[in-house]
Coordinates of C-alpha atoms in Angstrom, one line a residue:
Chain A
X2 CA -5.0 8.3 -5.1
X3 CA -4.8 10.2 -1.8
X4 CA -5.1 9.2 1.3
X5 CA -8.3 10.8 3.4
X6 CA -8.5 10.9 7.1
X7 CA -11.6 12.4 9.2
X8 CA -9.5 14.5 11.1
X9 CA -12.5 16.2 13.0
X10 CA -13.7 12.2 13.8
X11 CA -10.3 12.1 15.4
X12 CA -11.1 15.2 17.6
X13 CA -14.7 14.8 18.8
X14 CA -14.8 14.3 22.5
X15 CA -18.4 16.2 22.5
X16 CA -22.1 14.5 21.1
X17 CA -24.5 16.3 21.1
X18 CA -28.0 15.0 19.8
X19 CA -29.7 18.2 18.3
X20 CA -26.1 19.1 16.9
X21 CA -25.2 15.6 15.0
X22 CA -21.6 15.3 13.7
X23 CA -19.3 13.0 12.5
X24 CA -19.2 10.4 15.2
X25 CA -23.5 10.3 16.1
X26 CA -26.5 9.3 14.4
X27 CA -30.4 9.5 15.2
X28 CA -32.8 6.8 14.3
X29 CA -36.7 7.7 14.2
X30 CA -39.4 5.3 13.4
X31 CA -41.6 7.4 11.0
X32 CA -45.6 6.4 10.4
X33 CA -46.5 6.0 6.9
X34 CA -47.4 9.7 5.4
X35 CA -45.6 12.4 3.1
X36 CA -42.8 14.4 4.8
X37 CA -41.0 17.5 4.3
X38 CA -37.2 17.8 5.7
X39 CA -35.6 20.1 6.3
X40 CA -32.1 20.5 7.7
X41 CA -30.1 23.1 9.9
X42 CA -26.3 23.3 10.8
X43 CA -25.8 25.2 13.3
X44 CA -29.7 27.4 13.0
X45 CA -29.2 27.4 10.0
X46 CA -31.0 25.8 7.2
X47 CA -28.7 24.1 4.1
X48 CA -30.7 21.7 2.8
X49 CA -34.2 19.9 2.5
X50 CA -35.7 16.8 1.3
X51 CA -38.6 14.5 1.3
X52 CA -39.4 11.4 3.0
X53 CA -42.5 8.7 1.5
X54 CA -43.5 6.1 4.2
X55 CA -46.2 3.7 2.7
X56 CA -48.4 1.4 4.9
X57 CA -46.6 -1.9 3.3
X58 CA -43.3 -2.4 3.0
X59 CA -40.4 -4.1 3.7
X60 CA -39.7 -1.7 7.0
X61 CA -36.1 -0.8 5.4
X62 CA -34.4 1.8 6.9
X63 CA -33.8 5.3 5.0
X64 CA -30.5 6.9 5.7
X65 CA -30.4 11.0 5.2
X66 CA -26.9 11.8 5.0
X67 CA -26.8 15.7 5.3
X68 CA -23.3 15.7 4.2
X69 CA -23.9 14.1 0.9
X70 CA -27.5 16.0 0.6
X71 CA -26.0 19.1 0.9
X72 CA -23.1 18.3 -2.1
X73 CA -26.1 17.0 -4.2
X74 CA -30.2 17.8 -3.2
X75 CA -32.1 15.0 -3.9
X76 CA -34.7 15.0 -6.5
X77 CA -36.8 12.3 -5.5
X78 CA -38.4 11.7 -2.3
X79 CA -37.2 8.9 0.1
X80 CA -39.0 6.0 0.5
X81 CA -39.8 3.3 2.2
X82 CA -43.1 1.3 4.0
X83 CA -43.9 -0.3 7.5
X84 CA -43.5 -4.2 7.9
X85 CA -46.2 -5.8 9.8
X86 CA -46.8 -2.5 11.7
X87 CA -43.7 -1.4 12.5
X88 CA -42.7 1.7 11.7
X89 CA -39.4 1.9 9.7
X90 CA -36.6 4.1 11.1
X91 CA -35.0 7.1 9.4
X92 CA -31.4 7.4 10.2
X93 CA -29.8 11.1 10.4
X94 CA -26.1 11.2 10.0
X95 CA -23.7 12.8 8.5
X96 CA -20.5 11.1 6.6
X97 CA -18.6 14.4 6.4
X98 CA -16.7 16.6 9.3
X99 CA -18.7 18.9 10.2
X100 CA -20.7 19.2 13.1
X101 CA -24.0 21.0 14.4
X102 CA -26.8 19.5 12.2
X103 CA -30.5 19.1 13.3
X104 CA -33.7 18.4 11.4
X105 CA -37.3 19.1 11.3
X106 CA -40.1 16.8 9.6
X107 CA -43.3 18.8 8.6
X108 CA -45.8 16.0 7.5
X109 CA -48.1 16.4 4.1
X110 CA -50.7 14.0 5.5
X111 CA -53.4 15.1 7.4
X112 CA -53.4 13.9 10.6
X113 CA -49.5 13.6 10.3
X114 CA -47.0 13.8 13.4
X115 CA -44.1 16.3 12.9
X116 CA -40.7 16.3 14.5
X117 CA -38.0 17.7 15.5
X118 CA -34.9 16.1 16.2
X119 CA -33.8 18.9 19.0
X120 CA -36.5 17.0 21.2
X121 CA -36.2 13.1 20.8
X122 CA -39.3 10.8 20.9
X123 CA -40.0 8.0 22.5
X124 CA -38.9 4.8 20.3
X125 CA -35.7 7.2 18.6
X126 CA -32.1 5.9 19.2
X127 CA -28.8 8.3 19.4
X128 CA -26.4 6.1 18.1
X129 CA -22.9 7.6 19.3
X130 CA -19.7 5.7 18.4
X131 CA -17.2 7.4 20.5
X132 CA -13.3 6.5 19.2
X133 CA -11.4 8.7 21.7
X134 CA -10.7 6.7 24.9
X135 CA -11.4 8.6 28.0
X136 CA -14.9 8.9 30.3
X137 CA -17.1 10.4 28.8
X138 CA -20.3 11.9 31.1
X139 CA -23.6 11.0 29.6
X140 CA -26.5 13.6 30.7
X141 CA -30.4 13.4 29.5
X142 CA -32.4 16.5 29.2
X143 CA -30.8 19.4 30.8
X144 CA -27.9 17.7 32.9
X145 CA -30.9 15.9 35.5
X146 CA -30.0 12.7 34.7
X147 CA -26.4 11.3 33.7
X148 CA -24.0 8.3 33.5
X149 CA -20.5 7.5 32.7
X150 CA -18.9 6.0 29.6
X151 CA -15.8 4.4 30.0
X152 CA -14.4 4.2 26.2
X153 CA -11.3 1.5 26.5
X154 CA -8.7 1.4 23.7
X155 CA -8.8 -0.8 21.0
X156 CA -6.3 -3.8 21.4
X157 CA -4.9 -4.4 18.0
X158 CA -5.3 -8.4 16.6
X159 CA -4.2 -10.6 13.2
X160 CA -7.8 -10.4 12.5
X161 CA -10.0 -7.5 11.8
X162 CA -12.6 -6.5 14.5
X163 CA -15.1 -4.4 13.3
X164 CA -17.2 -2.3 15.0
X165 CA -20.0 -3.4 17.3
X166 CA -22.8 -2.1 19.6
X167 CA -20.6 -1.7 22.4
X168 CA -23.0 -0.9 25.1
X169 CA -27.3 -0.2 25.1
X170 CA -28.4 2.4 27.2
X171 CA -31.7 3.6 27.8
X172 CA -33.0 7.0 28.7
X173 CA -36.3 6.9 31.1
X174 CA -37.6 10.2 32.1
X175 CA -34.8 11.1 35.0
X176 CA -32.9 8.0 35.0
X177 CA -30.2 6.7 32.4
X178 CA -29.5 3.1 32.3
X179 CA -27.2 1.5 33.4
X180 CA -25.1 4.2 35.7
X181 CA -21.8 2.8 34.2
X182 CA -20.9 1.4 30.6
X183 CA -17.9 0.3 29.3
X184 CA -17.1 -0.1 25.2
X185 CA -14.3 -0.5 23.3
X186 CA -12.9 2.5 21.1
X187 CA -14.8 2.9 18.0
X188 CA -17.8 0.4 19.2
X189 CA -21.2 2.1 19.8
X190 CA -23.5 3.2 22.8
X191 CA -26.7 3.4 21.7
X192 CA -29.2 5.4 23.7
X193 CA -32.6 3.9 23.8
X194 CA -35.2 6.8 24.2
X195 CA -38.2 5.8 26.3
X196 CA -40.1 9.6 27.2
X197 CA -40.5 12.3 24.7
X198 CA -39.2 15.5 24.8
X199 CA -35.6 14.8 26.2
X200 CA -31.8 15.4 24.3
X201 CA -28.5 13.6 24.8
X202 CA -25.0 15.5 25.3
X203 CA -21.9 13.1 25.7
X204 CA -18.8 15.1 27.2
X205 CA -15.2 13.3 27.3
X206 CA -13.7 14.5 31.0
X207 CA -10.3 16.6 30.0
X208 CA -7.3 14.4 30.7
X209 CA -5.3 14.7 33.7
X210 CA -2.8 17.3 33.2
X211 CA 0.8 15.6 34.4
X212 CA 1.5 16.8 37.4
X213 CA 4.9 19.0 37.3
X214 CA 7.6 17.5 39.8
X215 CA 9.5 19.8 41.0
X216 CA 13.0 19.2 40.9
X217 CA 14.9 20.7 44.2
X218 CA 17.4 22.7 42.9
X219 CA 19.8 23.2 45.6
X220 CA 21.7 26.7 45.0
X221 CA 25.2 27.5 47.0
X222 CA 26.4 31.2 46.8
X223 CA 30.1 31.2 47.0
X224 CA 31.4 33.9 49.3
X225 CA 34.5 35.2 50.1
X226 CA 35.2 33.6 53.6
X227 CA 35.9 36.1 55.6
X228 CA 37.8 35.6 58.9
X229 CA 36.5 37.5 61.6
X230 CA 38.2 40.9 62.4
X231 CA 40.0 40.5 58.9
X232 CA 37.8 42.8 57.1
X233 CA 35.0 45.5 56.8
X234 CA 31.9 43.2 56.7
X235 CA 31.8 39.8 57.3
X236 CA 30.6 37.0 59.1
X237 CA 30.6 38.3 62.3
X238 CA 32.9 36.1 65.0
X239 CA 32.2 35.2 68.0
Chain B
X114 CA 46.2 -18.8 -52.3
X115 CA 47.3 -18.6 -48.7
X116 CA 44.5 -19.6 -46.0
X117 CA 43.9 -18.5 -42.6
X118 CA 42.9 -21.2 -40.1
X119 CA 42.0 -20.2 -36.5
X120 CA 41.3 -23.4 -34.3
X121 CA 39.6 -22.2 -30.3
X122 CA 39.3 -25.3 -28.3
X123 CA 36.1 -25.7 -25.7
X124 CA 38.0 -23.9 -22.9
X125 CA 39.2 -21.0 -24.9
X126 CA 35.6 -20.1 -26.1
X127 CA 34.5 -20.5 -22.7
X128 CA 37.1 -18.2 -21.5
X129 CA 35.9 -15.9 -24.6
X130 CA 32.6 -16.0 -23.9
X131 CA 33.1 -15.1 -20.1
X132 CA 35.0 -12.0 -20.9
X133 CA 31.6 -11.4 -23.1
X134 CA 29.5 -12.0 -20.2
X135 CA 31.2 -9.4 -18.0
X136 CA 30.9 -6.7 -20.5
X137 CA 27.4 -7.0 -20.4
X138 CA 25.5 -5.2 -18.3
X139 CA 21.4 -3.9 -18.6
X140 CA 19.4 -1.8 -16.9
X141 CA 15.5 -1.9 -17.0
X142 CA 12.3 -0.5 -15.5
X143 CA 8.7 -1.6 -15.4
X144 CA 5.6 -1.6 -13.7
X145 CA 2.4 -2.7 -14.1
X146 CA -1.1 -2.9 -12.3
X147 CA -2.4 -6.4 -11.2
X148 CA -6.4 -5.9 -9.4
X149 CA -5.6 -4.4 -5.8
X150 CA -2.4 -3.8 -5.9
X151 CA 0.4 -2.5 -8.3
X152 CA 4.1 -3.1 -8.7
X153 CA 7.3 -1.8 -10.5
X154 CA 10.9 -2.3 -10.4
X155 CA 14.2 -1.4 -11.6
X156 CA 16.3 -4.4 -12.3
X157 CA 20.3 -4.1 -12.8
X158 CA 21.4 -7.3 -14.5
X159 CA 24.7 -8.8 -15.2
X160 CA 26.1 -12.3 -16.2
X161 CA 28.2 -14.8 -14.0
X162 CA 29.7 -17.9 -15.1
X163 CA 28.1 -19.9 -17.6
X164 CA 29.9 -23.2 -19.4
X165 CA 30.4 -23.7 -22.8
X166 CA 30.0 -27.1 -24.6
X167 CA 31.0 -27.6 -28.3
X168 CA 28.9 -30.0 -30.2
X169 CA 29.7 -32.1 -32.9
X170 CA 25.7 -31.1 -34.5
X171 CA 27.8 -27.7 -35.6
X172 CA 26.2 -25.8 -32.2
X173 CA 27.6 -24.3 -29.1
X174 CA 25.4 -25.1 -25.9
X175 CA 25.5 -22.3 -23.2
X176 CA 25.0 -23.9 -19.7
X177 CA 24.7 -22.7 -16.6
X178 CA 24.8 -19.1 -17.3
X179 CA 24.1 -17.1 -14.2
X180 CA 22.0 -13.5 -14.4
X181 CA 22.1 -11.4 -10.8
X182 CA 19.5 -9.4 -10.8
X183 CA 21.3 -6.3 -8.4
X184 CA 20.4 -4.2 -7.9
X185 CA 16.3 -4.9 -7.8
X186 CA 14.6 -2.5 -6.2
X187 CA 10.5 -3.9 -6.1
X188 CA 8.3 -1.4 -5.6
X189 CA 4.7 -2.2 -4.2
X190 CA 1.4 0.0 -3.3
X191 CA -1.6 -1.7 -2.1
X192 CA -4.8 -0.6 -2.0
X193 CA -6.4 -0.3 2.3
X194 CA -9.7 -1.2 2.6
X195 CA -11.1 2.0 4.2
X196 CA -11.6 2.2 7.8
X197 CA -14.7 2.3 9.8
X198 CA -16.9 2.5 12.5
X199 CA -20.7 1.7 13.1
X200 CA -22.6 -0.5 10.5
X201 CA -23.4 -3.1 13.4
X202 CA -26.9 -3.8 13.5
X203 CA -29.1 -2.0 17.0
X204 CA -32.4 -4.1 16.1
X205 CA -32.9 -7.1 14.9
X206 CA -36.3 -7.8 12.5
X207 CA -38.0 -10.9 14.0
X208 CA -37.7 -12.4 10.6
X209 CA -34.5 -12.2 10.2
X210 CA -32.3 -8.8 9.1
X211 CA -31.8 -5.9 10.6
X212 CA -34.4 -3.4 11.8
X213 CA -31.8 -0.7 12.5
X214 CA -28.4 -1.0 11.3
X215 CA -26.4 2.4 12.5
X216 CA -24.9 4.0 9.7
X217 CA -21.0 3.7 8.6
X218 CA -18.6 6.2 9.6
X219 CA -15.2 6.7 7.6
X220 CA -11.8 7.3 9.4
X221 CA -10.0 6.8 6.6
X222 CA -11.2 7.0 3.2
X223 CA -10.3 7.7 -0.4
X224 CA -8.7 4.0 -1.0
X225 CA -4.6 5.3 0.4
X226 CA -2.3 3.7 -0.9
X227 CA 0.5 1.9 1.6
X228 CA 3.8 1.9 -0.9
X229 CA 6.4 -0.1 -0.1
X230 CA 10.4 0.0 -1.9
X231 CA 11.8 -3.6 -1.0
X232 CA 15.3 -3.7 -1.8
X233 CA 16.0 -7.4 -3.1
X234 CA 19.6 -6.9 -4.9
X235 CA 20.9 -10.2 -5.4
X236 CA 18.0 -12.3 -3.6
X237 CA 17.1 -13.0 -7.1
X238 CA 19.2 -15.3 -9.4
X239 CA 18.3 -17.1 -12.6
X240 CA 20.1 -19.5 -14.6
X241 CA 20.4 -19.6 -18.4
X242 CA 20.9 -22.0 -21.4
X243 CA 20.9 -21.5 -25.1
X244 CA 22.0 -23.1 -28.1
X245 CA 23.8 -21.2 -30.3
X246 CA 25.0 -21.4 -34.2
X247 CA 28.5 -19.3 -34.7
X248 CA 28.0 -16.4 -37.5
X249 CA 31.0 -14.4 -38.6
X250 CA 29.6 -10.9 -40.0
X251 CA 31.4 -8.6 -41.4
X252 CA 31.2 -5.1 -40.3
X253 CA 32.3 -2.4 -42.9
X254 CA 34.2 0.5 -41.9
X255 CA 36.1 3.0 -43.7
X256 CA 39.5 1.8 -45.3
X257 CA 39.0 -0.9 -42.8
X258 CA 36.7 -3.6 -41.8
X259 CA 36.4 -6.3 -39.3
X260 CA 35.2 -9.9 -38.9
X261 CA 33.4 -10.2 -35.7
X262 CA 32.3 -13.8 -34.5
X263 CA 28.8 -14.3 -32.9
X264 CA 27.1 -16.8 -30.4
X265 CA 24.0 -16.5 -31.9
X266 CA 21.0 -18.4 -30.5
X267 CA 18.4 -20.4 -31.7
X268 CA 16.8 -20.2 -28.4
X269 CA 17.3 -19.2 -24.7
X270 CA 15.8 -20.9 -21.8
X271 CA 15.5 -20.1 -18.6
X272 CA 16.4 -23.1 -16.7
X273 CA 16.0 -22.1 -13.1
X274 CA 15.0 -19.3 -10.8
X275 CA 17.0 -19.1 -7.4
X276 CA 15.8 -16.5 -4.5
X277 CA 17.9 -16.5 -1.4
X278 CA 16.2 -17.6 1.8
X279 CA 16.4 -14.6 3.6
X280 CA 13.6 -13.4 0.9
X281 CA 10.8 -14.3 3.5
X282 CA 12.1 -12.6 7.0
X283 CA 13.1 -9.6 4.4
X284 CA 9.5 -8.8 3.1
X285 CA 7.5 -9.7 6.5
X286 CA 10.2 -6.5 8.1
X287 CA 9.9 -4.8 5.1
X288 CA 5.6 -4.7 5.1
X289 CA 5.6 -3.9 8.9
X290 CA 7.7 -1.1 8.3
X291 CA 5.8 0.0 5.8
X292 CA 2.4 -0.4 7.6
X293 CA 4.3 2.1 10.7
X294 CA 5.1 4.6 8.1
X295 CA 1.7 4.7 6.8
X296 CA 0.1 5.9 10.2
X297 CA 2.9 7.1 12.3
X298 CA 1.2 10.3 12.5
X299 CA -1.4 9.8 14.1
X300 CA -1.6 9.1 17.8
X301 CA -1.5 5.6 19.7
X302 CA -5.1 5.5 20.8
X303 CA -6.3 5.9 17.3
X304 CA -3.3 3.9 15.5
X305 CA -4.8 1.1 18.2
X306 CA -8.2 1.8 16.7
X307 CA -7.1 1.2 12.9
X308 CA -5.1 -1.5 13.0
X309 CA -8.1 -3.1 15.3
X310 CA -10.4 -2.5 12.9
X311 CA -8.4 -3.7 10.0
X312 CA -6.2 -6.4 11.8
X313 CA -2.6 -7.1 10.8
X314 CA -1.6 -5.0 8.0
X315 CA 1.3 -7.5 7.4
X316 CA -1.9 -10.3 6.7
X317 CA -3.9 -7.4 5.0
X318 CA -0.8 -7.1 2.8
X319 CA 0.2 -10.1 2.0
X320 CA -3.5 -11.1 1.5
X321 CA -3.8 -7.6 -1.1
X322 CA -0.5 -8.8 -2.6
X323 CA -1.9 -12.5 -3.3
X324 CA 1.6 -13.9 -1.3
X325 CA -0.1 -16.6 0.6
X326 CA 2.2 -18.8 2.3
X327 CA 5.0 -18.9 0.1
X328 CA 7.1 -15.5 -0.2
X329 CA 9.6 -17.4 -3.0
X330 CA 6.6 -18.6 -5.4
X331 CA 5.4 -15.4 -5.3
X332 CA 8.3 -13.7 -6.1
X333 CA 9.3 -16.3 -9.0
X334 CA 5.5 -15.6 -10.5
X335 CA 5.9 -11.5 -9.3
X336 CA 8.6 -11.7 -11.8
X337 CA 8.3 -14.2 -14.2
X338 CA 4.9 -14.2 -15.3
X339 CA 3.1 -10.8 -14.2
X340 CA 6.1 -8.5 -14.3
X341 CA 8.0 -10.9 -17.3
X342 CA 11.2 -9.5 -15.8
X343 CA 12.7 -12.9 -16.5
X344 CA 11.5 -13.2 -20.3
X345 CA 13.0 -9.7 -20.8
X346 CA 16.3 -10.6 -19.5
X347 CA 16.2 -14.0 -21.9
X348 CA 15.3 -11.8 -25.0
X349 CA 18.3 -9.0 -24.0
X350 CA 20.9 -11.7 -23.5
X351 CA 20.0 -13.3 -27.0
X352 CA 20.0 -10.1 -28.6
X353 CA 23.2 -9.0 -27.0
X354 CA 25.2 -12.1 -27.9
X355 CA 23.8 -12.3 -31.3
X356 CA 24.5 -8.8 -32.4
X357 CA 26.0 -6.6 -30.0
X358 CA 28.8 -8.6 -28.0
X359 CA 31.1 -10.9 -30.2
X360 CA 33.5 -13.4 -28.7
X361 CA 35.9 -12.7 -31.4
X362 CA 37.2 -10.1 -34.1
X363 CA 39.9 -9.7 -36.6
X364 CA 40.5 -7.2 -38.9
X365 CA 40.1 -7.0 -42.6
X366 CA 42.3 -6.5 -44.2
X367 CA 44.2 -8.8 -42.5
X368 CA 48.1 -8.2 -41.4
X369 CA 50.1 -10.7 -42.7
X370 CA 53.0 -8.9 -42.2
X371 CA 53.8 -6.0 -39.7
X372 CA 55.4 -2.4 -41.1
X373 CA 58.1 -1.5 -39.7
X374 CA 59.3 1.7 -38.9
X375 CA 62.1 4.0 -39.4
X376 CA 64.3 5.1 -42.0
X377 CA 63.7 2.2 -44.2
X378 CA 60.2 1.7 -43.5
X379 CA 58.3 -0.8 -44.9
X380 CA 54.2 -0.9 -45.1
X381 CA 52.3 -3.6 -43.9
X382 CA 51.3 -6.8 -46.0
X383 CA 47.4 -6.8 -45.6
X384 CA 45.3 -9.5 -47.0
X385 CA 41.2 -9.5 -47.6
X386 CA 39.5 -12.2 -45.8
X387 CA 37.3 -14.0 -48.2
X388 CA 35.5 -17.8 -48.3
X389 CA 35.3 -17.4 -44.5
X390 CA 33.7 -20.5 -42.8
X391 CA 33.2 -21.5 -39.4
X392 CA 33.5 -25.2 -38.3
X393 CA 32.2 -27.0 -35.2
X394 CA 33.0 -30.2 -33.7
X395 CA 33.5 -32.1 -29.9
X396 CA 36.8 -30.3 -29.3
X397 CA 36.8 -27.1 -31.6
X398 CA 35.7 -24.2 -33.3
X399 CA 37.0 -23.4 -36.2
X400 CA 37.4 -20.3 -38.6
X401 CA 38.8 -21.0 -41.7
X402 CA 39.1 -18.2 -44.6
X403 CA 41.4 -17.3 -47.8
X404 CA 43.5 -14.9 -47.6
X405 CA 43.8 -12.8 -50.7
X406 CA 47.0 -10.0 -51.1
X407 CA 46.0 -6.3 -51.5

């Protein structure tokens, strides 16, 4: 057996929500109809699928996992059906490394709502779990609304911790609430969408570079001393 | 027709057999594979000591007969859980479940194996005892032959296991080390992050490796019952005294009078061993034979 490590997970200190990667997911609650999927890594389209929501149902949640559609298309649809009127939530992730996927919904039932996770919809969640430590700035839309993310570092215990929702934040037209959150590496922030038409970006500030100290270096130029009237040049004497 | 009567007190087969025990010396290797983890090892094994007790029943008793297991070199690999983040649940269903659970991401995947080399030469000590017949066999070679004399068991028990104490503090170093190996690479913040997520990777270990709370029990079972290094070592040692180490030999034919050389040299007076019979009581073994001129 061989070990496998997410090396790109290691290295994500950008989310974006219409570019999912490894480390961010997008829920949206779907009304009952037929779907088409289709979806795009960076533009471009590498996979589709299709999506049954029935009026009655448990109200289980569906999770498309472009990485593991795109090693192996589905043949049957996905399915699921609304519980007592709420809508169940399809979940868009990705288990592999790379990065840049969006999706697009086209419904088969007349009257049907379409979608298109480059804008997000009122009732969707972005479901980030940053692992990096560092701030990370949280803007909605294009940049007019932001907050900070403080990821901590995990504290290693005798007992296993596992992930959590670290921190709830909801997204309100201009505002993003609370101004400050703080979560433990590897816990999530989940974003609470509450307008349509908005996007999330999540951007780790670099790290302070160290500064340099400079080290005086004092330098002496050894000379020949010179006694004054002794030679052509010289320090000159009094 | 002239006889040939050897007498060995208790002592002298005792002093015998311990010359035996020294020559011996095995080597063996094994592994096997035991749910979530799998071990090996390579065993060196010699005899110490051992006391010999003559019985008036026509048996030798072997007591006491110390194997050292050195070196032993244990070789573990364990099977990590793989490590995650996400799964936690965002909403709650008012009856009860989750609504929205976000989806698992792997940091680590593809079950790695941590593999650990725990060097316990010598930790390990078992203690034998058999019961033993004596068999003379004859073993033909050419123009000459020889009359070899054989412990040879009716059974071989193990009697005790001993494992040093230091067994305990050994493997807890030895599993940390290991578990520091296994993700020295990668950097603090996200070393922090795995061992957070899967706790202490000396419990994970021990818990993978079914030690619970006592390192010497599990060794004895490691050994004895999964790995059956223990049976192995009972079966060689009955094997080697019964066919492959004798305590004794004498030729045949035997020399019942040096040649001498020179000038005027005369050849050696060799008789064949026959009617040879071997005789146990309290205080002695004894071979008796006839002795008939060539």
């Amino acid at each position: 057996m061989t070990a496998w490590l997410n090396y790109a997970a290691l290295a994500v200190t950008e989310m974006h929500s219409n570019a999912l990667g490894p480390l961010d997911s997008l829920a949206h609650p779907l009304a009952p109809g037929s779907y088409l999927g289709a979806f795009f890594r960076d533009d471009r389209k590498v996979g589709s699928f299709a999506i049954t929501i029935v009026t009655d149902g448990a109200g289980d949640q569906i999770e498309i996992d472009f990485a593991a559609l795109e090693r192996e298309p589905p043949e049957d649809p996905f399915t699921s059906g609304a519980a007592k009127g709420q809508h169940p939530y399809v979940v868009f992730h990705t288990s592999g490394e790379r990065s840049g996927y969006h999706v697009v919904l086209i419904p088969q039932t007349k009257g049907g709502r379409g979608y298109d996770s480059r804008r997000l919809e009122a009732g969707d969640c972005y479901i980030t779990t940053p692992i990096r430590p560092g701030r990370y700035q949280a803007s909605a839309g294009k940049g007019r609304a932001s907050a900070m993310l403080i990821v901590v570092p995990a504290k290693p215990g005798d007992k296993p911790r596992p992930s959590a929702a670290g921190a709830m934040v909801r997204v309100i037209g201009g505002r993003v609430l609370p101004a400050t959150a703080e979560l433990v590496s590897g816990d999530g922030a989940v974003f609470e969408i509450k307008e349509d038409g908005t996007s999330i970006s999540l951007a780790r500030d670099p790290d302070k570079a160290k500064p340099q100290t400079r080290r005086k270096v004092g330098v002496r130029i050894h000379g020949r001393a010179i006694r004054a009237g002794a030679g052509r040049a010289g320090i000159a004497g009094r | 027709m002239p006889g040939l009567e050897l007498a060995l007190s208790e002592h002298e087969v005792e002093v015998l057999f311990q010359k035996v025990c020294g020559r011996i010396a095995l080597n063996h290797t094994d592994s096997g594979s035991f749910g979530r983890f799998s071990a090996g090892y390579n065993a060196g094994i010699r005899l110490e000591r051992g006391k010999i007790k003559l019985r008036n029943d026509g048996t030798v008793q072997i007591k006491e007969l110390q194997v050292v297991h050195d070196p032993l070199t244990l070789t573990v690999a364990v099977e990590m859980p793989p490590v995650t983040v996400g799964g936690f649940c965002v909403i709650a269903k008012p009856s009860g479940g989750c609504l929205l659970r976000a989806p698992r991401k792997t940091i680590f995947a593809g079950n790695p194996d941590i593999a650990m080399n725990l060097d316990l030469g010598g930790i390990i000590t078992t203690e034998l005892s058999a019961r033993c017949s004596a068999a003379l066999k004859h073993i033909p070679r050419e123009g000459i032959g020889r009359w070899q004399l054989f412990l040879d068991p009716t059974y071989v028990e193990i009697d005790s296991i001993g494992i040093a104490d230091t067994a305990g503090p050994l493997i807890d170093r030895l599993l940390d080390a290991a578990a520091d190996s296994l993700l020295g690479f990668l950097p603090d913040w996200a070393r922090d992050l795995v061992r957070a997520i899967v706790g202490s990777f000396s419990v994970l270990i021990r818990k993978a490796l079914n030690i619970g709370g006592d390192v010497h029990e599990w060794l004895a079972n490691l050994f004895g019952v999964s790995l059956s290094l223990f049976a192995f070592v009972a079966q060689q040692v009955l094997k080697c005294l019964a066919e492959d180490h004798p305590i004794f030999a004498f030729d045949d034919a035997f020399p019942l009078l040096p040649g001498q050389g020179g000038t005027s040299s005369l050849e050696s007076v060799l008789a064949r061993v026959t009617d040879q019979k071997v005789v146990i009581n309290d205080n002695e073994l004894i071979i008796t034979a006839a002795l008939k001129a060539q």
